[in-house]
Structure formats: structure tokens, C-alpha cells
Amino acid sequence: MARKPRRVLLPAPRSFCAGVERAIEIVERLLEEHGPPVYVRNQIVHNAHVVADLESRGAVFVGELDEVPADALVVFSAHGVAPAVEREAAARGLDAIDATCPLVAKVHAEAKRAADSGDTVILIGHEGHEEVIGTIGVAPDRTLLVESAAEIAALQVPDPAKLTYLSQTTLAVAEVETIAEALKQRFPQIKDQGAEDICYATSNRQAAVAAVVDEADLVLVVGSANSSNSNRLVELADSAGVAAHLIEDAAAIDPNWLEHAATVAVTAGASAPPRLVDEVVQALAALGPIEIVERVHTRETQEFLLPQRLRPTAKNRQR
């Protein structure tokens, strides 16, 4: 008997989001218009393939601004930077372009507004993540970081009546809801900003995986190890009792994972190029017949404008 085709579920949306596309396009346009080198503080987005591709074209990724020559062009990554970094760039005369995702910039604005009003900001996030470092840097003397609900009982605040909570944009929706509820229980007067901080791309990708995970024997998430939103997709599948693996690309697939997997769900974090998902599907097809089924949870139509200096002029648009 012919072997029944393995079913490959492709939840959508997956791969690049508008903020990632915008950040990458900023570096690409600068390379085209100014030529290399274009310096980028930290990875422009958390994906090794994207970074390697831009490096091959002349982007130079650095950890700190003191690695950037005087008067050079430097891009701030999609994860955002603290105001102190912006001031340092200005003081050194660097030509700085901000590729911060507009949704991260929104959280920065919320943090500044809360701190300026006299509130202590409680930021829900993962210590050491670049986005968290940048957000804390907006009001470092007025911001406390919380990583789990278990930390809240011991949390000491200057004034329980003057609190606002915010969250990193790439966390698990359920995780933030749990921590936020614990904060409200401990500090009944705590405020949020009236807007969801977890970005639409993160929540959409989580919802898309949640909609198919019960049908899958295995979930493969394409993304780099330092991609927060990609890791949350793996955790979501794990919590549903389904085997899940974060893979950099098709080469990372272990055939042993597929031995009893009649249905495989393949998705990708918001910083992973769509072509990597295509390559994973091709790798699965090379191991035997497959049936591809796409499941669309929602369609994303968001677009973010480039910085003013990089937008096409009317003359260029006519070409």
C-alpha cells in the first residue's frame, strides 16, 4: 500500500510582520543610497539569516556605539534603544536612523507619559532582552521589571496608588494576562495605558498556532534562538502537550522527530523570512509525500511608514 501523505499545516499569519519588514527595508535602502558600511546597533531583528544577508551587502552590526567611527551612519534596531543611546549618538555626531518598531515606540511613549505623571512603571518582560533594556531606559529611576507572577508578592513600590504597568511586545498573551491579574490583585489602583502592549503580530501568530495545535503531532517553529516571539510559539505548543522545536532553518530538522508525526504544523516567528518556511516544507516533501493545508487565522494588512528621509519622493514614485 502507498504511504498516506504526511499532512503539513501552515497556520497564518507567520513569518515577517510589518515592523520587521520596515526595519530591514531601512537598512537595505541605506545600503543602496549611501553604500556600505552602514552600522547597525545590535541585530536589526532577531534572525541569523537576516543578519547574515545584510552583512553580505555591507551592514556592520555592533554592540555599542563606541564601535562606530565618528560621523558614520548608524541604525538603531527594531527593538528600540534607551534615550541615553540617542543622546550618545548625537553627542558623537553620528548620523542616526531609528528603525524602532512603531509598536515598541508606543510602549516607550506610554512609559514616558506614566513616569512624567509621577507613576512608577512596572514593566512585564524578560530581563536582558533588548526591547526591555530600551524601555527601562526611558525612565530608569521609575521602572521596575517583573518577569513572573511569583515575583509580585515581594515587590516593593514607592506608592501603591501611583503605578502603571506595561509589557514587552513579544510575550505570550496568556503569560501577560496572568501577571497583570496578579498585579491588580496586589495593587488594586494600578493602571494600564488602555491599549494592548503585546503587538498584533505576536498575538496573531500565537492565535494561529493555537487554532491548529490540537491537530498536530509535531510543531516546527522557524526562528532564531534569541527571538522572543518565536520561543513563545514553541512554549504554546509545549503547553498543549504537543512536541515542538525551534529551528533556525530546514537543515536543523531531525528526521527522528518525524517518525510518528502524521501531521506537522510549520510556522515562523515574526522575524523569520518566509523563504525559510518554504524550505522547511520542501525538506519535508523530500522525506516523503505531503499534503499542504493552510489555515488562515487572520490576514494582516498593517504597514508602517519609513522614516521621512527614506520615503520615495514624488519623482521616484513616477518612475
Short mmCIF file of C-alpha atoms in Angstrom, two decimals:
data_model
loop_
_atom_site.label_atom_id
_atom_site.label_comp_id
_atom_site.label_asym_id
_atom_site.label_seq_id
_atom_site.Cartn_x
_atom_site.Cartn_y
_atom_site.Cartn_z
CA MET A 1 0.00 0.00 0.00
CA ALA A 2 1.14 3.54 -0.76
CA ARG A 3 2.01 5.51 2.32
CA LYS A 4 -0.57 8.11 3.28
CA PRO A 5 0.81 11.62 2.69
CA ARG A 6 2.01 13.45 5.76
CA ARG A 7 -0.20 16.47 6.39
CA VAL A 8 1.63 19.79 6.73
CA LEU A 9 -0.40 22.52 8.42
CA LEU A 10 0.62 26.09 7.71
CA PRO A 11 -1.04 28.43 10.20
CA ALA A 12 -1.28 32.03 9.04
CA PRO A 13 -0.07 34.62 9.70
CA ARG A 14 3.55 33.54 10.06
CA SER A 15 6.99 34.97 9.28
CA PHE A 16 7.70 38.68 8.77
CA CYS A 17 5.50 41.35 10.31
CA ALA A 18 5.24 44.99 9.23
CA GLY A 19 7.69 46.22 11.88
CA VAL A 20 10.34 43.71 10.83
CA GLU A 21 9.85 44.46 7.13
CA ARG A 22 10.20 48.18 7.85
CA ALA A 23 13.42 47.73 9.84
CA ILE A 24 15.03 45.55 7.18
CA GLU A 25 13.96 47.93 4.41
CA ILE A 26 15.57 50.83 6.27
CA VAL A 27 18.96 49.09 6.24
CA GLU A 28 18.54 47.96 2.62
CA ARG A 29 17.67 51.47 1.42
CA LEU A 30 20.60 52.99 3.28
CA LEU A 31 22.96 50.46 1.72
CA GLU A 32 21.57 51.27 -1.73
CA GLU A 33 21.62 55.05 -1.31
CA HIS A 34 24.78 55.54 0.73
CA GLY A 35 26.73 52.37 0.09
CA PRO A 36 28.50 50.32 2.76
CA PRO A 37 29.32 50.37 5.52
CA VAL A 38 26.04 51.01 7.31
CA TYR A 39 26.46 50.38 11.02
CA VAL A 40 23.60 48.81 12.98
CA ARG A 41 23.50 48.81 16.77
CA ASN A 42 22.59 45.24 17.74
CA GLN A 43 20.84 42.85 15.35
CA ILE A 44 18.33 44.77 13.26
CA VAL A 45 15.87 41.95 14.02
CA HIS A 46 16.48 38.70 15.86
CA ASN A 47 17.17 36.39 12.95
CA ALA A 48 20.55 35.00 11.96
CA HIS A 49 19.65 34.67 8.26
CA VAL A 50 18.52 38.30 8.01
CA VAL A 51 21.68 39.49 9.75
CA ALA A 52 23.95 37.36 7.55
CA ASP A 53 22.26 38.60 4.38
CA LEU A 54 22.63 42.24 5.35
CA GLU A 55 26.25 41.67 6.42
CA SER A 56 26.97 40.25 2.98
CA ARG A 57 25.75 43.53 1.50
CA GLY A 58 27.82 45.75 3.75
CA ALA A 59 25.93 46.17 7.02
CA VAL A 60 28.15 46.12 10.11
CA PHE A 61 26.48 45.03 13.35
CA VAL A 62 27.91 46.38 16.59
CA GLY A 63 27.02 46.03 20.25
CA GLU A 64 27.77 49.59 21.34
CA LEU A 65 28.13 52.98 19.70
CA ASP A 66 31.81 53.26 20.62
CA GLU A 67 32.40 50.66 17.88
CA VAL A 68 31.04 53.09 15.27
CA PRO A 69 33.51 55.54 13.67
CA ALA A 70 32.90 59.24 14.15
CA ASP A 71 30.40 60.83 11.73
CA ALA A 72 29.29 57.40 10.44
CA LEU A 73 25.78 56.26 9.60
CA VAL A 74 24.19 54.10 12.31
CA VAL A 75 20.78 52.41 12.56
CA PHE A 76 19.01 51.64 15.82
CA SER A 77 17.41 48.19 15.71
CA ALA A 78 13.70 47.35 15.63
CA HIS A 79 13.81 46.60 19.37
CA GLY A 80 14.41 50.24 20.28
CA VAL A 81 17.05 51.98 22.38
CA ALA A 82 17.10 53.98 25.56
CA PRO A 83 17.11 57.79 25.21
CA ALA A 84 20.66 57.77 26.60
CA VAL A 85 21.80 55.91 23.48
CA GLU A 86 20.16 58.52 21.26
CA ARG A 87 21.90 61.28 23.22
CA GLU A 88 25.24 59.49 22.91
CA ALA A 89 24.83 59.23 19.14
CA ALA A 90 24.01 62.93 18.89
CA ALA A 91 26.96 63.89 21.08
CA ARG A 92 29.32 61.92 18.85
CA GLY A 93 27.91 63.46 15.68
CA LEU A 94 26.67 60.15 14.33
CA ASP A 95 24.04 60.14 11.59
CA ALA A 96 21.44 58.02 13.40
CA ILE A 97 18.39 56.43 11.79
CA ASP A 98 15.78 54.94 14.12
CA ALA A 99 14.35 51.61 12.94
CA THR A 100 12.44 51.02 16.19
CA CYS A 101 9.16 49.23 15.53
CA PRO A 102 6.34 51.77 15.94
CA LEU A 103 4.64 49.43 18.41
CA VAL A 104 7.75 49.38 20.60
CA ALA A 105 7.93 53.16 20.27
CA LYS A 106 4.34 53.25 21.54
CA VAL A 107 5.38 51.42 24.72
CA HIS A 108 8.25 53.90 25.16
CA ALA A 109 5.76 56.76 24.88
CA GLU A 110 3.48 55.09 27.43
CA ALA A 111 6.41 54.66 29.83
CA LYS A 112 7.40 58.32 29.49
CA ARG A 113 3.84 59.52 29.96
CA ALA A 114 3.38 57.40 33.10
CA ALA A 115 6.72 58.41 34.60
CA ASP A 116 6.15 62.09 33.83
CA SER A 117 2.84 61.89 35.70
CA GLY A 118 4.66 60.61 38.78
CA ASP A 119 3.85 56.91 38.44
CA THR A 120 6.23 54.03 38.98
CA VAL A 121 6.22 51.87 35.84
CA ILE A 122 6.06 48.11 36.31
CA LEU A 123 7.30 46.53 33.10
CA ILE A 124 6.36 42.92 32.41
CA GLY A 125 9.21 41.44 30.39
CA HIS A 126 12.32 39.30 30.18
CA GLU A 127 15.47 40.67 31.75
CA GLY A 128 18.27 41.34 29.27
CA HIS A 129 16.07 41.46 26.17
CA GLU A 130 16.98 44.46 24.03
CA GLU A 131 13.43 45.78 23.96
CA VAL A 132 13.23 45.62 27.75
CA ILE A 133 16.58 47.39 28.15
CA GLY A 134 15.40 50.18 25.87
CA THR A 135 12.02 50.57 27.60
CA ILE A 136 13.55 50.64 31.08
CA GLY A 137 15.95 53.28 29.78
CA VAL A 138 13.04 55.65 29.13
CA ALA A 139 12.62 56.14 32.90
CA PRO A 140 15.29 54.04 34.61
CA ASP A 141 14.70 55.54 38.07
CA ARG A 142 10.97 54.93 37.91
CA THR A 143 10.74 51.49 36.30
CA LEU A 144 10.62 48.05 37.91
CA LEU A 145 10.88 44.83 35.91
CA VAL A 146 8.65 41.84 36.64
CA GLU A 147 9.23 38.52 34.87
CA SER A 148 6.65 36.31 36.61
CA ALA A 149 3.59 36.41 38.85
CA ALA A 150 5.64 34.76 41.59
CA GLU A 151 7.73 37.94 41.98
CA ILE A 152 4.81 40.20 42.75
CA ALA A 153 4.25 39.29 46.40
CA ALA A 154 7.71 40.61 47.31
CA LEU A 155 7.56 43.66 45.03
CA GLN A 156 8.23 46.94 46.84
CA VAL A 157 6.91 50.16 45.30
CA PRO A 158 7.21 53.78 46.47
CA ASP A 159 3.45 54.47 46.30
CA PRO A 160 0.84 51.75 45.57
CA ALA A 161 -1.57 54.44 44.40
CA LYS A 162 0.83 55.68 41.69
CA LEU A 163 1.53 52.65 39.47
CA THR A 164 1.23 51.85 35.78
CA TYR A 165 2.03 48.50 34.20
CA LEU A 166 3.29 47.92 30.66
CA SER A 167 4.61 44.86 28.86
CA GLN A 168 7.24 43.79 26.37
CA THR A 169 5.57 43.47 22.96
CA THR A 170 6.69 39.91 22.20
CA LEU A 171 5.46 37.95 25.22
CA ALA A 172 2.85 35.20 25.39
CA VAL A 173 -0.63 36.68 25.70
CA ALA A 174 -1.62 34.26 28.48
CA GLU A 175 1.60 34.98 30.38
CA VAL A 176 0.97 38.72 30.44
CA GLU A 177 -2.68 38.25 31.40
CA THR A 178 -1.65 36.10 34.37
CA ILE A 179 0.96 38.59 35.58
CA ALA A 180 -1.34 41.56 35.03
CA GLU A 181 -4.09 39.92 37.08
CA ALA A 182 -1.63 39.24 39.90
CA LEU A 183 -0.54 42.88 39.81
CA LYS A 184 -4.15 44.05 40.04
CA GLN A 185 -4.76 41.75 42.98
CA ARG A 186 -1.72 43.11 44.85
CA PHE A 187 -2.14 46.73 43.75
CA PRO A 188 -5.83 47.46 43.08
CA GLN A 189 -5.13 51.03 41.97
CA ILE A 190 -2.58 50.07 39.31
CA LYS A 191 -3.27 51.47 35.86
CA ASP A 192 -2.63 50.21 32.37
CA GLN A 193 -2.45 52.50 29.35
CA GLY A 194 -5.77 51.38 27.90
CA ALA A 195 -4.06 49.72 24.96
CA GLU A 196 -2.64 46.25 24.45
CA ASP A 197 1.15 46.32 24.53
CA ILE A 198 1.67 42.86 23.03
CA CYS A 199 1.93 43.59 19.33
CA TYR A 200 -0.66 42.35 16.87
CA ALA A 201 1.91 40.17 15.09
CA THR A 202 2.86 38.32 18.26
CA SER A 203 -0.74 37.72 19.32
CA ASN A 204 -1.84 36.78 15.80
CA ARG A 205 0.90 34.17 15.41
CA GLN A 206 0.09 32.70 18.80
CA ALA A 207 -3.62 32.52 17.98
CA ALA A 208 -2.90 30.92 14.60
CA VAL A 209 -0.80 28.18 16.22
CA ALA A 210 -3.36 27.68 18.99
CA ALA A 211 -6.02 27.07 16.35
CA VAL A 212 -4.16 24.11 14.82
CA VAL A 213 -2.04 22.69 17.63
CA ASP A 214 -4.63 20.10 18.69
CA GLU A 215 -4.46 18.59 15.20
CA ALA A 216 -0.67 18.36 15.10
CA ASP A 217 1.69 15.63 16.23
CA LEU A 218 4.64 17.98 15.86
CA VAL A 219 5.12 21.75 15.63
CA LEU A 220 8.16 23.24 13.92
CA VAL A 221 8.78 26.92 14.60
CA VAL A 222 11.24 28.64 12.29
CA GLY A 223 13.20 31.30 14.13
CA SER A 224 16.44 32.13 15.86
CA ALA A 225 17.15 31.20 19.46
CA ASN A 226 17.16 34.86 20.57
CA SER A 227 13.76 35.58 19.02
CA SER A 228 11.32 36.10 21.89
CA ASN A 229 8.14 35.75 19.86
CA SER A 230 9.44 32.55 18.21
CA ASN A 231 10.21 31.00 21.59
CA ARG A 232 6.71 31.83 22.80
CA LEU A 233 5.25 29.81 19.90
CA VAL A 234 7.27 26.77 20.98
CA GLU A 235 6.08 27.23 24.56
CA LEU A 236 2.47 27.48 23.41
CA ALA A 237 2.69 24.10 21.65
CA ASP A 238 4.55 22.56 24.59
CA SER A 239 1.84 23.72 26.98
CA ALA A 240 -0.74 21.97 24.79
CA GLY A 241 1.21 18.72 25.12
CA VAL A 242 2.48 18.70 21.53
CA ALA A 243 6.14 18.16 20.68
CA ALA A 244 7.63 21.39 19.36
CA HIS A 245 11.04 22.53 18.20
CA LEU A 246 12.57 25.90 17.37
CA ILE A 247 14.67 25.54 14.23
CA GLU A 248 16.92 28.05 12.52
CA ASP A 249 16.16 26.57 9.10
CA ALA A 250 15.42 23.31 7.27
CA ALA A 251 18.90 21.96 7.99
CA ALA A 252 18.02 21.77 11.68
CA ILE A 253 15.22 19.25 11.21
CA ASP A 254 15.91 15.94 12.94
CA PRO A 255 14.27 13.10 10.95
CA ASN A 256 13.68 11.27 14.23
CA TRP A 257 11.14 13.95 15.17
CA LEU A 258 9.03 12.89 12.19
CA GLU A 259 8.91 9.16 12.87
CA HIS A 260 5.38 9.21 14.31
CA ALA A 261 4.27 12.62 13.09
CA ALA A 262 1.43 12.20 10.63
CA THR A 263 0.57 15.90 10.91
CA VAL A 264 3.22 18.59 11.22
CA ALA A 265 2.41 22.25 11.81
CA VAL A 266 5.04 24.65 10.45
CA THR A 267 5.10 28.28 11.45
CA ALA A 268 7.66 31.04 11.91
CA GLY A 269 8.30 33.91 14.26
CA ALA A 270 7.76 37.47 13.08
CA SER A 271 11.48 37.99 12.38
CA ALA A 272 11.95 34.87 10.21
CA PRO A 273 11.97 35.24 6.40
CA PRO A 274 9.07 33.50 4.59
CA ARG A 275 11.53 31.63 2.35
CA LEU A 276 12.73 29.64 5.35
CA VAL A 277 9.24 28.21 5.83
CA ASP A 278 9.15 27.29 2.14
CA GLU A 279 12.47 25.49 2.54
CA VAL A 280 11.18 23.56 5.56
CA VAL A 281 8.15 22.43 3.56
CA GLN A 282 10.44 21.38 0.71
CA ALA A 283 12.59 19.41 3.16
CA LEU A 284 9.51 17.60 4.48
CA ALA A 285 8.44 16.82 0.92
CA ALA A 286 11.86 15.33 0.23
CA LEU A 287 11.25 12.83 3.01
CA GLY A 288 8.00 11.54 1.55
CA PRO A 289 4.65 12.65 0.12
CA ILE A 290 2.95 15.55 1.87
CA GLU A 291 -0.42 17.27 1.78
CA ILE A 292 -0.21 21.01 2.45
CA VAL A 293 -3.11 22.64 4.28
CA GLU A 294 -3.04 26.36 5.05
CA ARG A 295 -5.15 27.63 7.93
CA VAL A 296 -5.67 31.38 7.94
CA HIS A 297 -6.50 32.79 11.35
CA THR A 298 -6.40 36.40 10.19
CA ARG A 299 -4.89 38.46 7.41
CA GLU A 300 -2.51 41.22 8.34
CA THR A 301 -2.74 44.45 6.37
CA GLN A 302 -0.68 46.73 8.60
CA GLU A 303 2.01 48.86 7.02
CA PHE A 304 4.42 51.22 8.76
CA LEU A 305 5.91 54.26 7.06
CA LEU A 306 9.64 54.54 6.63
CA PRO A 307 11.44 57.46 8.28
CA GLN A 308 10.74 60.64 6.33
CA ARG A 309 14.23 60.87 4.81
CA LEU A 310 13.90 57.39 3.28
CA ARG A 311 10.43 57.72 1.78
CA PRO A 312 10.31 57.78 -2.02
CA THR A 313 9.96 61.24 -3.50
CA ALA A 314 7.14 62.04 -5.91
CA LYS A 315 9.70 61.98 -8.72
CA ASN A 316 10.87 58.49 -7.77
CA ARG A 317 7.31 57.20 -7.45
CA GLN A 318 6.63 58.21 -11.08
CA ARG A 319 9.46 56.06 -12.44
#
